[in-house]
Amino acid sequence: MDWKNTSLKSKLILFIVVGVLLVLVTSTSVIISTVTSQEETLAYEQSIENARGFANYFDSDMRKNHAIGQTIANSMNAYDSANRDEVNNILKEVAVRNPNLLGTYVCYEPNAFDGNDQLFISAEGHDETGRFIPYWNRINGDLTIDPLLNYEESDYYQLPKTTKVDHIIDPYFYEGVFIVSYVTPIFKDDEFVGIGGVDVSLTYLDEVVSEVKIFDTGYAFMTGNTGILISQPEQKDWIGYRTLYDFNVPEITAMADEIKVGNCGFIDTIDPTTGKTVVMFYEPIKTGNFSFVLVVPKDEMLAGVTELRNNLIVISTISIIFMTGLAAIIAGFVTRPINEIVADFKDLSDAAVVGELHARADTDVDIDFKNIPLGLNEILDAFTQPMTETMRVTNELAKGELQTRVATDLKGEFKHIGDTLDSFATKLNAIIDESNAVLTAFQNEDFTRKIKLKGEGDFRILTDGIEKTRQSLYSATTERKKAEEELIRYSKELEQSNQMKEEMERVVENSPVIVFKWRAEKGWPIDFVSKNISQFGYSTEDFASGKVTYADIVYPQDLPRVEEQLQRKCDEGANEFTIEYRILTKYGKIVWADERTFIRRNAEGNVDYLQGIIVNIDERKRAEEALLKVEEIRKKEIHHRIKNNLQVISTLLYLESDKFKDKKVRDAFKNSQDRVRTMALVHEKLYQSEDMESIDFADYTKNLITYLSQSYVVGNRNITIDLDVADVFLNMDTAVPLGIIINELVSNSLKYAFDDKDENEKGIISVDIEHHGDNFMLTVSDNGSGIPDDIDFRDTESLGLQLVTNLVEQIDGNIELKKDNGTKFIIQFTEEKYN
């Protein structure tokens, strides 16, 4: 194209159109890019807020369920009645009041609840162990009680038992139901005794999550921190069996890794279930290590952004067309290149470029071209006036003056621009009025007033946001009212608890049990004592004023014993102390009391204070003393009668022996008489002893030897019996066999050991008893002729030696015979103790 031969009109049109086109295209591109970017960011932020709101809702629900499980365990920590039926009623009531729970339960260690597991073997709510493991559940629909299963290997019991802390168990199948468990350990005296908890069916969570909808086809699902699916609105067979890793989608796998460490965020990916391009927003549910995932189709989420961008493109296109037409009109007035007009126009264009729209063309030109500057000035006036008015209205709207309208009577396209601006102001004013009406209702705590006027485009985001806020506030208000009702109910329960406490105090005051709280200091100052201390003559003011300490009322002779035993228990780390002692009443009377005290310690293990009870047992102690006296008299009478009966038997044996002339027969009767006399002597000594449980064996042995000496007429023979017996006391079960053994061995020595000796040669029989602790040694020896070598004393026809051997076995001893210079029997034994 020959540029020089191109008409000025064409050149003007070309230059104006191209210039305006570049300006509009550039500015429109910047505006579209900025606005769409902002709207897209807003769409993402709103979706994130939606996901976070749902996550917080489910987190609150799980915290509530967890709190129920903690309440059950904490109640059991303070529960002391050990009534299984009562605990079952509590668990059932909790399950009835919370129908969303699948089950409520406690699980105790063997015999940790009441020590009576053997009484409940295979009873209702118990298994073959009898352990207290009731499980109130709705697994089969109606609320029933069953024993807990698999507690010895399942995490719901083993984890809190091992770690001693609360746990929310990862989703698992129990009796075919996919559940999550909230469990808390139960302690008694700082020892683990069991758990308390609740179960929630993940079918319930799936139903709630499946109801969540976003835009037209958006949905939600929930996973555990391992990526396992807990809910899915369409693919129910995936729940509990598939994880996010099973989809083998890199973006979803990366999301699963983020969920595992408790992070939040979003990913752009292809939905495996629908095949659509979606954005998945994931937010952690911290209470249960779960994550809430909101799946939003990207085209639906950015629909508003797309619509806004298209509207801006249309407006820009219209503007370009309008400016092109305007350029053509201006160029139509210029048909010839005139230096003055061109220069004038150049000045106008320069002024316009810098925004000076009030500059005008010089009309002092030739008559033929006068209309050109006049027309140009008119065009500028026509353009400037609507621009000025538009700027004015826009500025007023920006200041919040929403009643401002276009005042100038515009024409043509300018009128359309003015009408469009007025329409915009009117709609904006209506939306603001509607929003103010709803917000005013908010201020009056009326959250039922809905948004009636729905905006379009970006204004739709505003009105929808206010409506969602209203719905959230309405829900929160409803929950608050429920919480207030629950608080009122709790207040009533607290009032009942206080009434029960007062009733218990009245019970204590009217009972013989006196409740104390002592400080672990010298004299045991009292911080608290129940009013029924008056039964000992004292008042609570006596102790509260510090005038009287507990040590002051303990009988002085018993005080050292009480102090010593209590200090020993404290030093040993014991938590309980029980003792009986005497108390001195305010009026000088001495009464017996039974004290049962709990030793309370601080975190460092040091004794903090003492808390317990004392009971007046004076009547019981006096009755026991009376019974002991009766028992003592009865035992003395029994031993006295046995001794008399044995003496009668001895006398009968003596009288019976006179009927026989055969010396062997008479000797046999005499031996039996000696044995009976030996046993009678034991009962005589028991009758004479103070405790009637043991006898002074040294004194007994002396009497026995004296009797044997007289019986075998030792005084007419040259025989001496040496006796060396330690001061020992033996019970009857040991004294009787040992006395018979001494009787047999000494009798044998008296009868047979000195038959071959010269009458002038002195015979010596020695009886020695020594002991070291519970170990005793009896030695019976003589310097006589000794037992022949061909006689085995363990296997002989001699009844006496047979009796000795059997009696040694009876007292669990051993016997040894030495034949050096006579005969020596050594018997070692341990005294048999009474059980």
PDB file of N, CA, C and O in Angstrom, residues 453-511:
ATOM      1  N   LEU A 453     -33.298 -11.438  48.581  1.00  0.00           N
ATOM      2  CA  LEU A 453     -32.822 -10.918  47.294  1.00  0.00           C
ATOM      3  C   LEU A 453     -31.465 -11.544  47.008  1.00  0.00           C
ATOM      4  O   LEU A 453     -30.496 -11.314  47.721  1.00  0.00           O
ATOM      5  N   LYS A 454     -31.397 -12.341  45.954  1.00  0.00           N
ATOM      6  CA  LYS A 454     -30.155 -13.003  45.559  1.00  0.00           C
ATOM      7  C   LYS A 454     -29.451 -12.144  44.517  1.00  0.00           C
ATOM      8  O   LYS A 454     -30.035 -11.772  43.493  1.00  0.00           O
ATOM      9  N   GLY A 455     -28.174 -11.805  44.754  1.00  0.00           N
ATOM     10  CA  GLY A 455     -27.406 -11.046  43.784  1.00  0.00           C
ATOM     11  C   GLY A 455     -26.976 -11.916  42.615  1.00  0.00           C
ATOM     12  O   GLY A 455     -27.210 -13.121  42.569  1.00  0.00           O
ATOM     13  N   GLU A 456     -26.343 -11.299  41.651  1.00  0.00           N
ATOM     14  CA  GLU A 456     -25.836 -12.006  40.492  1.00  0.00           C
ATOM     15  C   GLU A 456     -24.330 -11.813  40.427  1.00  0.00           C
ATOM     16  O   GLU A 456     -23.782 -10.817  40.898  1.00  0.00           O
ATOM     17  N   GLY A 457     -23.680 -12.792  39.805  1.00  0.00           N
ATOM     18  CA  GLY A 457     -22.236 -12.685  39.629  1.00  0.00           C
ATOM     19  C   GLY A 457     -21.534 -12.610  40.975  1.00  0.00           C
ATOM     20  O   GLY A 457     -21.750 -13.416  41.875  1.00  0.00           O
ATOM     21  N   ASP A 458     -20.666 -11.583  41.137  1.00  0.00           N
ATOM     22  CA  ASP A 458     -19.918 -11.432  42.386  1.00  0.00           C
ATOM     23  C   ASP A 458     -20.831 -11.114  43.559  1.00  0.00           C
ATOM     24  O   ASP A 458     -20.544 -11.469  44.711  1.00  0.00           O
ATOM     25  N   PHE A 459     -21.938 -10.377  43.281  1.00  0.00           N
ATOM     26  CA  PHE A 459     -22.869 -10.067  44.371  1.00  0.00           C
ATOM     27  C   PHE A 459     -23.518 -11.339  44.914  1.00  0.00           C
ATOM     28  O   PHE A 459     -23.958 -11.395  46.056  1.00  0.00           O
ATOM     29  N   ARG A 460     -23.610 -12.377  44.083  1.00  0.00           N
ATOM     30  CA  ARG A 460     -24.174 -13.653  44.537  1.00  0.00           C
ATOM     31  C   ARG A 460     -23.279 -14.265  45.635  1.00  0.00           C
ATOM     32  O   ARG A 460     -23.770 -14.879  46.582  1.00  0.00           O
ATOM     33  N   ILE A 461     -21.965 -14.064  45.479  1.00  0.00           N
ATOM     34  CA  ILE A 461     -21.036 -14.555  46.506  1.00  0.00           C
ATOM     35  C   ILE A 461     -21.324 -13.870  47.841  1.00  0.00           C
ATOM     36  O   ILE A 461     -21.326 -14.493  48.909  1.00  0.00           O
ATOM     37  N   LEU A 462     -21.588 -12.516  47.781  1.00  0.00           N
ATOM     38  CA  LEU A 462     -21.891 -11.760  48.987  1.00  0.00           C
ATOM     39  C   LEU A 462     -23.166 -12.273  49.660  1.00  0.00           C
ATOM     40  O   LEU A 462     -23.194 -12.576  50.856  1.00  0.00           O
ATOM     41  N   THR A 463     -24.255 -12.364  48.873  1.00  0.00           N
ATOM     42  CA  THR A 463     -25.534 -12.772  49.472  1.00  0.00           C
ATOM     43  C   THR A 463     -25.493 -14.220  49.947  1.00  0.00           C
ATOM     44  O   THR A 463     -26.029 -14.549  51.008  1.00  0.00           O
ATOM     45  N   ASP A 464     -24.836 -15.088  49.145  1.00  0.00           N
ATOM     46  CA  ASP A 464     -24.726 -16.487  49.573  1.00  0.00           C
ATOM     47  C   ASP A 464     -23.877 -16.599  50.841  1.00  0.00           C
ATOM     48  O   ASP A 464     -24.155 -17.413  51.736  1.00  0.00           O
ATOM     49  N   GLY A 465     -22.816 -15.782  50.919  1.00  0.00           N
ATOM     50  CA  GLY A 465     -21.975 -15.816  52.126  1.00  0.00           C
ATOM     51  C   GLY A 465     -22.745 -15.406  53.361  1.00  0.00           C
ATOM     52  O   GLY A 465     -22.600 -16.010  54.436  1.00  0.00           O
ATOM     53  N   ILE A 466     -23.585 -14.353  53.232  1.00  0.00           N
ATOM     54  CA  ILE A 466     -24.391 -13.914  54.377  1.00  0.00           C
ATOM     55  C   ILE A 466     -25.388 -15.009  54.777  1.00  0.00           C
ATOM     56  O   ILE A 466     -25.610 -15.286  55.957  1.00  0.00           O
ATOM     57  N   GLU A 467     -25.977 -15.660  53.769  1.00  0.00           N
ATOM     58  CA  GLU A 467     -26.951 -16.718  54.051  1.00  0.00           C
ATOM     59  C   GLU A 467     -26.277 -17.899  54.752  1.00  0.00           C
ATOM     60  O   GLU A 467     -26.812 -18.464  55.716  1.00  0.00           O
ATOM     61  N   LYS A 468     -25.064 -18.254  54.277  1.00  0.00           N
ATOM     62  CA  LYS A 468     -24.346 -19.355  54.939  1.00  0.00           C
ATOM     63  C   LYS A 468     -23.972 -18.971  56.366  1.00  0.00           C
ATOM     64  O   LYS A 468     -24.028 -19.796  57.289  1.00  0.00           O
ATOM     65  N   THR A 469     -23.578 -17.696  56.541  1.00  0.00           N
ATOM     66  CA  THR A 469     -23.272 -17.223  57.896  1.00  0.00           C
ATOM     67  C   THR A 469     -24.509 -17.317  58.791  1.00  0.00           C
ATOM     68  O   THR A 469     -24.440 -17.740  59.958  1.00  0.00           O
ATOM     69  N   ARG A 470     -25.677 -16.923  58.238  1.00  0.00           N
ATOM     70  CA  ARG A 470     -26.920 -17.022  59.006  1.00  0.00           C
ATOM     71  C   ARG A 470     -27.189 -18.466  59.424  1.00  0.00           C
ATOM     72  O   ARG A 470     -27.555 -18.748  60.576  1.00  0.00           O
ATOM     73  N   GLN A 471     -27.017 -19.395  58.438  1.00  0.00           N
ATOM     74  CA  GLN A 471     -27.272 -20.801  58.746  1.00  0.00           C
ATOM     75  C   GLN A 471     -26.325 -21.301  59.839  1.00  0.00           C
ATOM     76  O   GLN A 471     -26.732 -22.024  60.750  1.00  0.00           O
ATOM     77  N   SER A 472     -25.037 -20.897  59.741  1.00  0.00           N
ATOM     78  CA  SER A 472     -24.061 -21.320  60.750  1.00  0.00           C
ATOM     79  C   SER A 472     -24.425 -20.758  62.120  1.00  0.00           C
ATOM     80  O   SER A 472     -24.374 -21.456  63.144  1.00  0.00           O
ATOM     81  N   LEU A 473     -24.813 -19.464  62.151  1.00  0.00           N
ATOM     82  CA  LEU A 473     -25.183 -18.853  63.425  1.00  0.00           C
ATOM     83  C   LEU A 473     -26.456 -19.480  63.988  1.00  0.00           C
ATOM     84  O   LEU A 473     -26.594 -19.657  65.213  1.00  0.00           O
ATOM     85  N   TYR A 474     -27.395 -19.808  63.103  1.00  0.00           N
ATOM     86  CA  TYR A 474     -28.627 -20.464  63.557  1.00  0.00           C
ATOM     87  C   TYR A 474     -28.290 -21.818  64.202  1.00  0.00           C
ATOM     88  O   TYR A 474     -28.797 -22.166  65.277  1.00  0.00           O
ATOM     89  N   SER A 475     -27.389 -22.563  63.514  1.00  0.00           N
ATOM     90  CA  SER A 475     -26.981 -23.858  64.062  1.00  0.00           C
ATOM     91  C   SER A 475     -26.258 -23.682  65.391  1.00  0.00           C
ATOM     92  O   SER A 475     -26.507 -24.404  66.356  1.00  0.00           O
ATOM     93  N   ALA A 476     -25.340 -22.664  65.440  1.00  0.00           N
ATOM     94  CA  ALA A 476     -24.600 -22.437  66.683  1.00  0.00           C
ATOM     95  C   ALA A 476     -25.529 -22.023  67.814  1.00  0.00           C
ATOM     96  O   ALA A 476     -25.361 -22.426  68.969  1.00  0.00           O
ATOM     97  N   THR A 477     -26.537 -21.177  67.480  1.00  0.00           N
ATOM     98  CA  THR A 477     -27.493 -20.739  68.508  1.00  0.00           C
ATOM     99  C   THR A 477     -28.289 -21.917  69.043  1.00  0.00           C
ATOM    100  O   THR A 477     -28.532 -22.036  70.248  1.00  0.00           O
ATOM    101  N   THR A 478     -28.689 -22.792  68.127  1.00  0.00           N
ATOM    102  CA  THR A 478     -29.429 -23.993  68.539  1.00  0.00           C
ATOM    103  C   THR A 478     -28.580 -24.843  69.483  1.00  0.00           C
ATOM    104  O   THR A 478     -29.051 -25.321  70.520  1.00  0.00           O
ATOM    105  N   GLU A 479     -27.293 -25.024  69.093  1.00  0.00           N
ATOM    106  CA  GLU A 479     -26.400 -25.805  69.945  1.00  0.00           C
ATOM    107  C   GLU A 479     -26.204 -25.128  71.301  1.00  0.00           C
ATOM    108  O   GLU A 479     -26.110 -25.786  72.339  1.00  0.00           O
ATOM    109  N   ARG A 480     -26.121 -23.756  71.267  1.00  0.00           N
ATOM    110  CA  ARG A 480     -25.938 -23.046  72.525  1.00  0.00           C
ATOM    111  C   ARG A 480     -27.131 -23.261  73.453  1.00  0.00           C
ATOM    112  O   ARG A 480     -26.993 -23.453  74.660  1.00  0.00           O
ATOM    113  N   LYS A 481     -28.356 -23.206  72.857  1.00  0.00           N
ATOM    114  CA  LYS A 481     -29.547 -23.429  73.677  1.00  0.00           C
ATOM    115  C   LYS A 481     -29.539 -24.829  74.280  1.00  0.00           C
ATOM    116  O   LYS A 481     -29.911 -25.029  75.434  1.00  0.00           O
ATOM    117  N   LYS A 482     -29.087 -25.799  73.439  1.00  0.00           N
ATOM    118  CA  LYS A 482     -28.985 -27.161  73.971  1.00  0.00           C
ATOM    119  C   LYS A 482     -27.984 -27.202  75.116  1.00  0.00           C
ATOM    120  O   LYS A 482     -28.209 -27.869  76.132  1.00  0.00           O
ATOM    121  N   ALA A 483     -26.849 -26.490  74.922  1.00  0.00           N
ATOM    122  CA  ALA A 483     -25.838 -26.467  75.981  1.00  0.00           C
ATOM    123  C   ALA A 483     -26.386 -25.828  77.249  1.00  0.00           C
ATOM    124  O   ALA A 483     -26.098 -26.272  78.368  1.00  0.00           O
ATOM    125  N   GLU A 484     -27.203 -24.736  77.077  1.00  0.00           N
ATOM    126  CA  GLU A 484     -27.797 -24.092  78.247  1.00  0.00           C
ATOM    127  C   GLU A 484     -28.738 -25.046  78.969  1.00  0.00           C
ATOM    128  O   GLU A 484     -28.767 -25.117  80.203  1.00  0.00           O
ATOM    129  N   GLU A 485     -29.538 -25.785  78.168  1.00  0.00           N
ATOM    130  CA  GLU A 485     -30.430 -26.763  78.793  1.00  0.00           C
ATOM    131  C   GLU A 485     -29.629 -27.831  79.530  1.00  0.00           C
ATOM    132  O   GLU A 485     -30.004 -28.256  80.627  1.00  0.00           O
ATOM    133  N   GLU A 486     -28.513 -28.263  78.899  1.00  0.00           N
ATOM    134  CA  GLU A 486     -27.678 -29.268  79.539  1.00  0.00           C
ATOM    135  C   GLU A 486     -27.067 -28.716  80.823  1.00  0.00           C
ATOM    136  O   GLU A 486     -26.942 -29.424  81.824  1.00  0.00           O
ATOM    137  N   LEU A 487     -26.691 -27.412  80.798  1.00  0.00           N
ATOM    138  CA  LEU A 487     -26.120 -26.780  81.987  1.00  0.00           C
ATOM    139  C   LEU A 487     -27.149 -26.714  83.109  1.00  0.00           C
ATOM    140  O   LEU A 487     -26.839 -26.942  84.278  1.00  0.00           O
ATOM    141  N   ILE A 488     -28.404 -26.400  82.738  1.00  0.00           N
ATOM    142  CA  ILE A 488     -29.469 -26.368  83.749  1.00  0.00           C
ATOM    143  C   ILE A 488     -29.655 -27.759  84.357  1.00  0.00           C
ATOM    144  O   ILE A 488     -29.797 -27.918  85.575  1.00  0.00           O
ATOM    145  N   ARG A 489     -29.632 -28.779  83.453  1.00  0.00           N
ATOM    146  CA  ARG A 489     -29.772 -30.151  83.949  1.00  0.00           C
ATOM    147  C   ARG A 489     -28.621 -30.517  84.893  1.00  0.00           C
ATOM    148  O   ARG A 489     -28.818 -31.109  85.961  1.00  0.00           O
ATOM    149  N   TYR A 490     -27.411 -30.086  84.492  1.00  0.00           N
ATOM    150  CA  TYR A 490     -26.246 -30.376  85.335  1.00  0.00           C
ATOM    151  C   TYR A 490     -26.367 -29.669  86.690  1.00  0.00           C
ATOM    152  O   TYR A 490     -26.004 -30.220  87.732  1.00  0.00           O
ATOM    153  N   SER A 491     -26.901 -28.421  86.659  1.00  0.00           N
ATOM    154  CA  SER A 491     -27.071 -27.683  87.910  1.00  0.00           C
ATOM    155  C   SER A 491     -28.022 -28.427  88.852  1.00  0.00           C
ATOM    156  O   SER A 491     -27.799 -28.504  90.060  1.00  0.00           O
ATOM    157  N   LYS A 492     -29.098 -28.969  88.260  1.00  0.00           N
ATOM    158  CA  LYS A 492     -30.036 -29.732  89.085  1.00  0.00           C
ATOM    159  C   LYS A 492     -29.366 -30.970  89.664  1.00  0.00           C
ATOM    160  O   LYS A 492     -29.557 -31.311  90.832  1.00  0.00           O
ATOM    161  N   GLU A 493     -28.582 -31.651  88.820  1.00  0.00           N
ATOM    162  CA  GLU A 493     -27.882 -32.836  89.304  1.00  0.00           C
ATOM    163  C   GLU A 493     -26.888 -32.461  90.408  1.00  0.00           C
ATOM    164  O   GLU A 493     -26.725 -33.189  91.389  1.00  0.00           O
ATOM    165  N   LEU A 494     -26.207 -31.291  90.220  1.00  0.00           N
ATOM    166  CA  LEU A 494     -25.269 -30.840  91.233  1.00  0.00           C
ATOM    167  C   LEU A 494     -25.995 -30.552  92.550  1.00  0.00           C
ATOM    168  O   LEU A 494     -25.514 -30.860  93.642  1.00  0.00           O
ATOM    169  N   GLU A 495     -27.196 -29.942  92.425  1.00  0.00           N
ATOM    170  CA  GLU A 495     -27.984 -29.656  93.630  1.00  0.00           C
ATOM    171  C   GLU A 495     -28.362 -30.954  94.333  1.00  0.00           C
ATOM    172  O   GLU A 495     -28.285 -31.069  95.554  1.00  0.00           O
ATOM    173  N   GLN A 496     -28.770 -31.968  93.506  1.00  0.00           N
ATOM    174  CA  GLN A 496     -29.090 -33.268  94.098  1.00  0.00           C
ATOM    175  C   GLN A 496     -27.867 -33.878  94.763  1.00  0.00           C
ATOM    176  O   GLN A 496     -27.957 -34.489  95.824  1.00  0.00           O
ATOM    177  N   SER A 497     -26.697 -33.703  94.088  1.00  0.00           N
ATOM    178  CA  SER A 497     -25.459 -34.234  94.666  1.00  0.00           C
ATOM    179  C   SER A 497     -25.149 -33.577  95.997  1.00  0.00           C
ATOM    180  O   SER A 497     -24.734 -34.235  96.955  1.00  0.00           O
ATOM    181  N   ASN A 498     -25.371 -32.241  96.068  1.00  0.00           N
ATOM    182  CA  ASN A 498     -25.127 -31.538  97.328  1.00  0.00           C
ATOM    183  C   ASN A 498     -26.082 -32.018  98.422  1.00  0.00           C
ATOM    184  O   ASN A 498     -25.712 -32.155  99.593  1.00  0.00           O
ATOM    185  N   GLN A 499     -27.351 -32.257  98.010  1.00  0.00           N
ATOM    186  CA  GLN A 499     -28.313 -32.772  98.979  1.00  0.00           C
ATOM    187  C   GLN A 499     -27.881 -34.151  99.487  1.00  0.00           C
ATOM    188  O   GLN A 499     -27.996 -34.453 100.680  1.00  0.00           O
ATOM    189  N   MET A 500     -27.383 -34.971  98.530  1.00  0.00           N
ATOM    190  CA  MET A 500     -26.913 -36.302  98.924  1.00  0.00           C
ATOM    191  C   MET A 500     -25.718 -36.186  99.874  1.00  0.00           C
ATOM    192  O   MET A 500     -25.598 -36.933 100.849  1.00  0.00           O
ATOM    193  N   LYS A 501     -24.819 -35.203  99.577  1.00  0.00           N
ATOM    194  CA  LYS A 501     -23.664 -34.990 100.446  1.00  0.00           C
ATOM    195  C   LYS A 501     -24.123 -34.618 101.854  1.00  0.00           C
ATOM    196  O   LYS A 501     -23.598 -35.133 102.846  1.00  0.00           O
ATOM    197  N   GLU A 502     -25.107 -33.698 101.928  1.00  0.00           N
ATOM    198  CA  GLU A 502     -25.620 -33.309 103.236  1.00  0.00           C
ATOM    199  C   GLU A 502     -26.241 -34.502 103.959  1.00  0.00           C
ATOM    200  O   GLU A 502     -26.090 -34.662 105.177  1.00  0.00           O
ATOM    201  N   GLU A 503     -26.952 -35.336 103.182  1.00  0.00           N
ATOM    202  CA  GLU A 503     -27.574 -36.521 103.777  1.00  0.00           C
ATOM    203  C   GLU A 503     -26.506 -37.468 104.317  1.00  0.00           C
ATOM    204  O   GLU A 503     -26.637 -38.027 105.405  1.00  0.00           O
ATOM    205  N   MET A 504     -25.401 -37.624 103.536  1.00  0.00           N
ATOM    206  CA  MET A 504     -24.318 -38.493 103.982  1.00  0.00           C
ATOM    207  C   MET A 504     -23.674 -37.939 105.253  1.00  0.00           C
ATOM    208  O   MET A 504     -23.293 -38.691 106.162  1.00  0.00           O
ATOM    209  N   GLU A 505     -23.541 -36.597 105.315  1.00  0.00           N
ATOM    210  CA  GLU A 505     -22.982 -35.994 106.520  1.00  0.00           C
ATOM    211  C   GLU A 505     -23.873 -36.272 107.726  1.00  0.00           C
ATOM    212  O   GLU A 505     -23.388 -36.560 108.823  1.00  0.00           O
ATOM    213  N   ARG A 506     -25.198 -36.192 107.515  1.00  0.00           N
ATOM    214  CA  ARG A 506     -26.115 -36.504 108.620  1.00  0.00           C
ATOM    215  C   ARG A 506     -25.990 -37.964 109.039  1.00  0.00           C
ATOM    216  O   ARG A 506     -26.049 -38.284 110.233  1.00  0.00           O
ATOM    217  N   VAL A 507     -25.807 -38.855 108.025  1.00  0.00           N
ATOM    218  CA  VAL A 507     -25.637 -40.276 108.341  1.00  0.00           C
ATOM    219  C   VAL A 507     -24.394 -40.486 109.196  1.00  0.00           C
ATOM    220  O   VAL A 507     -24.393 -41.214 110.196  1.00  0.00           O
ATOM    221  N   VAL A 508     -23.272 -39.807 108.780  1.00  0.00           N
ATOM    222  CA  VAL A 508     -22.021 -39.944 109.530  1.00  0.00           C
ATOM    223  C   VAL A 508     -22.191 -39.415 110.949  1.00  0.00           C
ATOM    224  O   VAL A 508     -21.769 -40.031 111.933  1.00  0.00           O
ATOM    225  N   GLU A 509     -22.835 -38.230 111.077  1.00  0.00           N
ATOM    226  CA  GLU A 509     -22.998 -37.619 112.391  1.00  0.00           C
ATOM    227  C   GLU A 509     -23.840 -38.493 113.316  1.00  0.00           C
ATOM    228  O   GLU A 509     -23.668 -38.462 114.536  1.00  0.00           O
ATOM    229  N   ASN A 510     -24.758 -39.288 112.739  1.00  0.00           N
ATOM    230  CA  ASN A 510     -25.636 -40.132 113.550  1.00  0.00           C
ATOM    231  C   ASN A 510     -25.103 -41.548 113.709  1.00  0.00           C
ATOM    232  O   ASN A 510     -25.789 -42.414 114.233  1.00  0.00           O
ATOM    233  N   SER A 511     -23.896 -41.822 113.187  1.00  0.00           N
ATOM    234  CA  SER A 511     -23.319 -43.167 113.267  1.00  0.00           C
ATOM    235  C   SER A 511     -22.208 -43.177 114.319  1.00  0.00           C
ATOM    236  O   SER A 511     -21.721 -42.123 114.742  1.00  0.00           O
TER     237      SER A 511
END
